[in-house]
Short mmCIF file of C-alpha atoms in Angstrom, two decimals:
data_model
loop_
_atom_site.label_atom_id
_atom_site.label_comp_id
_atom_site.label_asym_id
_atom_site.label_seq_id
_atom_site.Cartn_x
_atom_site.Cartn_y
_atom_site.Cartn_z
CA MET A 116 0.00 0.00 0.00
CA GLU A 117 1.42 3.35 -1.07
CA THR A 118 1.95 5.88 1.70
CA LEU A 119 2.00 9.65 1.40
CA PRO A 120 5.32 11.43 1.78
CA LEU A 121 5.78 13.15 5.14
CA ASN A 122 5.84 16.59 3.56
CA GLU A 123 2.40 16.00 1.99
CA ILE A 124 1.01 14.76 5.31
CA GLN A 125 2.41 17.82 7.07
CA ALA A 126 0.94 20.16 4.43
CA ALA A 127 -2.48 18.51 4.73
CA PHE A 128 -2.34 18.74 8.52
CA GLU A 129 -1.43 22.44 8.41
CA ALA A 130 -4.21 23.17 5.91
CA GLU A 131 -6.75 21.40 8.13
CA THR A 132 -5.55 23.32 11.18
CA ALA A 133 -5.80 26.62 9.30
CA ILE A 134 -9.41 25.90 8.31
CA LYS A 135 -10.38 25.00 11.87
CA ASP A 136 -8.68 28.12 13.27
CA SER A 137 -10.50 30.34 10.77
CA ILE A 138 -13.86 28.72 11.53
CA SER A 139 -13.29 29.04 15.28
CA GLN A 140 -12.53 32.75 14.96
CA VAL A 141 -15.64 33.47 12.90
CA SER A 142 -17.71 31.36 15.30
CA LYS A 143 -16.50 33.52 18.18
CA ASP A 144 -17.46 36.65 16.23
CA LEU A 145 -20.90 35.13 15.65
CA GLU A 146 -21.29 34.44 19.37
CA ARG A 147 -20.38 38.06 20.18
CA ALA A 148 -22.98 39.30 17.68
CA CYS A 149 -25.62 37.10 19.33
CA LYS A 150 -24.65 38.41 22.77
CA SER A 151 -25.16 41.97 21.51
CA ILE A 152 -28.70 41.05 20.45
CA VAL A 153 -29.33 39.43 23.84
CA ALA A 154 -28.26 42.68 25.53
CA VAL A 155 -30.75 44.64 23.42
CA LEU A 156 -33.62 42.23 24.08
CA ASN A 157 -32.95 42.13 27.82
CA LYS A 158 -34.51 45.60 28.02
CA ILE A 159 -37.97 44.12 27.52
CA HIS A 160 -37.64 42.28 30.83
CA ILE A 161 -37.19 45.60 32.59
CA THR A 162 -40.04 47.44 30.91
CA THR A 163 -42.69 45.41 29.10
CA THR A 164 -44.53 48.25 27.38
CA GLN A 165 -45.21 47.74 23.68
CA GLU A 166 -43.19 50.84 22.83
CA VAL A 167 -40.08 49.41 24.49
CA ILE A 168 -40.66 46.00 22.89
CA ASP A 169 -41.03 47.50 19.41
CA ASP A 170 -37.88 49.56 19.88
CA ALA A 171 -35.88 46.56 21.10
CA CYS A 172 -37.09 44.40 18.22
CA GLY A 173 -36.14 47.05 15.68
CA LYS A 174 -32.63 47.36 17.12
CA ALA A 175 -32.25 43.58 17.33
CA LEU A 176 -33.25 43.07 13.70
CA ALA A 177 -30.73 45.72 12.69
CA GLN A 178 -27.99 43.89 14.61
CA PHE A 179 -28.90 40.65 12.86
CA GLN A 180 -27.05 42.10 9.90
CA ASP A 181 -23.83 41.33 11.80
CA VAL A 182 -25.06 37.77 12.38
CA LYS A 183 -25.81 37.39 8.67
CA THR A 184 -22.35 38.75 7.82
CA HIS A 185 -20.57 36.24 10.07
CA LEU A 186 -22.68 33.36 8.73
CA GLY A 187 -21.66 34.45 5.25
CA ARG A 188 -18.03 34.34 6.34
CA LEU A 189 -18.54 30.79 7.60
CA ALA A 190 -20.12 29.83 4.29
CA ALA A 191 -17.00 31.09 2.51
CA ILE A 192 -14.62 29.16 4.77
CA VAL A 193 -16.32 25.78 5.23
CA PRO A 194 -15.41 23.55 2.25
CA ALA A 195 -18.25 22.24 0.08
CA ASN A 196 -19.88 19.03 1.33
CA MET A 197 -18.07 19.32 4.68
CA TYR A 198 -20.74 21.07 6.75
CA PHE A 199 -21.02 18.30 9.33
CA ARG A 200 -17.28 17.74 9.54
CA TYR A 201 -16.82 21.15 11.17
CA SER A 202 -20.32 21.69 12.61
CA GLY A 203 -19.08 21.14 16.16
CA LEU A 204 -17.30 24.49 15.88
CA TYR A 205 -20.37 26.56 15.03
CA TYR A 206 -23.60 24.72 15.85
CA PHE A 207 -24.09 26.47 19.23
CA PRO A 208 -24.06 30.12 18.01
CA ILE A 209 -26.25 29.12 15.05
CA GLN A 210 -28.81 27.61 17.42
CA GLN A 211 -28.66 30.76 19.52
CA ALA A 212 -29.22 32.92 16.44
CA VAL A 213 -32.29 30.84 15.53
CA SER A 214 -33.67 31.19 19.06
CA LEU A 215 -33.13 34.95 19.09
CA ALA A 216 -34.77 35.38 15.69
CA ALA A 217 -37.76 33.33 16.84
CA PHE A 218 -38.03 35.45 20.00
CA VAL A 219 -37.99 38.70 18.04
CA ILE A 220 -40.74 37.50 15.69
CA TYR A 221 -42.82 36.36 18.65
CA LEU A 222 -42.43 39.75 20.34
CA LYS A 223 -43.49 41.53 17.15
CA HIS A 224 -46.37 39.28 16.09
CA GLU A 225 -46.97 36.80 18.96
CA ARG A 226 -46.60 33.80 16.67
CA LEU A 227 -43.95 31.31 15.63
CA ILE A 228 -41.36 32.41 13.09
CA SER A 229 -41.80 31.02 9.57
CA VAL A 230 -39.04 29.26 7.65
CA GLU A 231 -39.03 32.07 5.08
CA GLU A 232 -38.63 34.74 7.77
CA LEU A 233 -35.78 32.84 9.42
CA GLU A 234 -33.98 32.31 6.12
CA GLY A 235 -34.30 36.02 5.40
CA ILE A 236 -32.99 37.07 8.81
CA LEU A 237 -30.01 34.69 8.82
CA GLY A 238 -29.30 34.56 5.11
CA LEU A 239 -29.17 30.75 5.19
CA GLN A 240 -31.31 28.14 3.48
CA LEU A 241 -32.92 25.53 5.71
CA ALA A 242 -32.16 21.95 4.69
CA LEU A 243 -35.78 20.85 5.00
CA GLY A 244 -36.24 17.39 3.51
CA LYS A 245 -33.57 17.93 0.89
CA GLU A 246 -29.81 17.70 0.62
CA ILE A 247 -27.98 21.01 0.34
CA HIS A 248 -24.31 20.82 -0.47
CA GLU A 249 -23.33 24.38 0.39
CA PHE A 250 -23.32 25.92 3.88
CA HIS A 251 -26.88 25.87 5.21
CA LEU A 252 -29.10 25.85 8.28
CA ASN A 253 -29.25 22.29 9.59
CA LEU A 254 -32.71 21.02 10.54
CA GLU A 255 -31.58 19.89 14.01
CA ASP A 256 -30.10 23.32 14.75
CA PHE A 257 -33.36 24.91 13.60
CA VAL A 258 -35.49 22.72 15.89
CA SER A 259 -33.08 23.13 18.81
CA GLY A 260 -33.24 26.91 18.47
CA ILE A 261 -37.04 26.87 18.39
CA LEU A 262 -37.14 24.65 21.49
CA SER A 263 -35.19 27.33 23.39
CA LEU A 264 -38.01 29.84 22.91
CA PRO A 265 -40.31 28.71 25.78
CA ALA A 266 -37.54 29.27 28.33
CA GLU A 267 -37.31 32.94 27.34
CA LEU A 268 -41.09 33.23 27.26
CA SER A 269 -41.39 31.87 30.80
CA ARG A 270 -38.99 34.57 31.95
CA LEU A 271 -41.03 37.19 30.10
CA ALA A 272 -44.25 35.95 31.70
CA VAL A 273 -42.84 36.40 35.19
CA ASN A 274 -41.39 39.84 34.47
CA SER A 275 -44.63 40.97 32.80
CA VAL A 276 -46.53 40.36 36.04
CA THR A 277 -43.86 42.24 37.97
CA ARG A 278 -44.41 45.23 35.67
CA GLY A 279 -48.20 45.06 35.98
CA ASP A 280 -48.86 43.52 32.57
CA TYR A 281 -51.35 40.80 33.51
CA SER A 282 -52.69 39.88 30.07
CA ARG A 283 -49.39 38.97 28.43
CA PRO A 284 -48.80 35.78 30.49
CA LEU A 285 -52.15 34.41 29.30
CA ARG A 286 -51.20 34.97 25.66
CA ILE A 287 -47.77 33.47 26.28
CA SER A 288 -49.34 30.42 27.92
CA LYS A 289 -51.67 29.83 24.97
CA PHE A 290 -48.84 30.13 22.45
CA ALA A 291 -46.40 27.93 24.40
CA SER A 292 -49.01 25.21 24.94
CA GLU A 293 -49.93 25.16 21.26
CA MET A 294 -46.28 25.05 20.27
CA TYR A 295 -45.60 22.17 22.66
CA SER A 296 -48.60 20.23 21.37
CA SER A 297 -47.38 20.64 17.80
CA MET A 298 -43.85 19.56 18.72
CA GLN A 299 -45.22 16.40 20.34
CA MET A 300 -46.05 15.11 16.87
CA LEU A 301 -42.34 15.01 16.03
CA ASN A 302 -40.33 11.86 16.64
CA PHE A 303 -37.22 12.98 18.51
CA LYS A 304 -34.55 10.32 18.20
CA ASN A 305 -31.60 12.64 18.73
CA ASP A 306 -30.60 12.54 22.40
CA ALA A 307 -29.80 16.26 22.61
CA LEU A 308 -33.08 17.26 20.97
CA ARG A 309 -35.03 14.83 23.13
CA ARG A 310 -33.57 16.30 26.32
CA LYS A 311 -34.27 19.81 25.12
CA PHE A 312 -37.84 18.92 24.18
CA ASP A 313 -38.39 17.30 27.58
CA SER A 314 -37.25 20.52 29.28
CA VAL A 315 -39.93 22.53 27.46
CA LYS A 316 -42.67 21.08 29.68
CA TYR A 317 -40.97 22.60 32.72
CA ASP A 318 -40.92 26.01 31.03
CA ILE A 319 -44.62 25.64 30.28
CA LYS A 320 -45.27 24.62 33.86
CA LYS A 321 -43.63 27.86 35.06
CA ILE A 322 -45.84 29.85 32.71
CA GLU A 323 -48.96 28.00 33.87
CA GLU A 324 -48.07 28.72 37.49
CA VAL A 325 -47.92 32.43 36.68
CA VAL A 326 -51.33 32.24 35.01
CA TYR A 327 -52.75 30.29 37.96
CA ASP A 328 -51.51 32.87 40.46
CA LEU A 329 -53.13 35.62 38.39
CA SER A 330 -56.36 33.63 38.25
CA ILE A 331 -56.72 33.09 42.01
CA ARG A 332 -56.02 36.77 42.56
CA GLY A 333 -58.58 37.82 39.96
CA LEU A 334 -55.97 39.66 37.91
CA ASN A 335 -56.36 37.79 34.62
CA LYS A 336 -59.59 39.47 33.56
CA PRO A 337 -59.63 41.54 30.33
#
């Protein structure tokens, strides 16, 4: 069996290392961009008025341009047909970006984000039932990001009551319950997704406890 010369092995190793280093750097930039969006959206937990929410959503969507830029940089670095080979370096910030985009759309419209909206915000095509060779949004990362939404909504429900907004938790509870019921129709075989899905029921329980407390105090009336 013919073996490669040492100099070719060394060159291949250095090229592989260079690709991983470049991907890691862009992934860190993507994480920082997501953290900036988180900082903007945290304002809605302090003041839950619609004016503040609309302002935060507008600023967050503007900052998603940085997210889209970094995802474009990743697309230029990751070799064709090697998405999953390097996905361990960037799957987490991509999932976070999906979750943040879903949260913004919920805040604006109180509904779940559509695939078309998400693709527009991130600048990536979702691999939904088809094979995409170029850099894309993996279906598991999409679902994982969506499953992170109820945790943020449970926090919003609690803070809404603190700020005197008693109707929002009821709307959040209805949305989260419907979302959970829809997700139950999916067959989660992936261990990470299964654990994340199982945690959603605890987020919903927190929201339901908020609604129950409002109910026994007579504060959930229109």
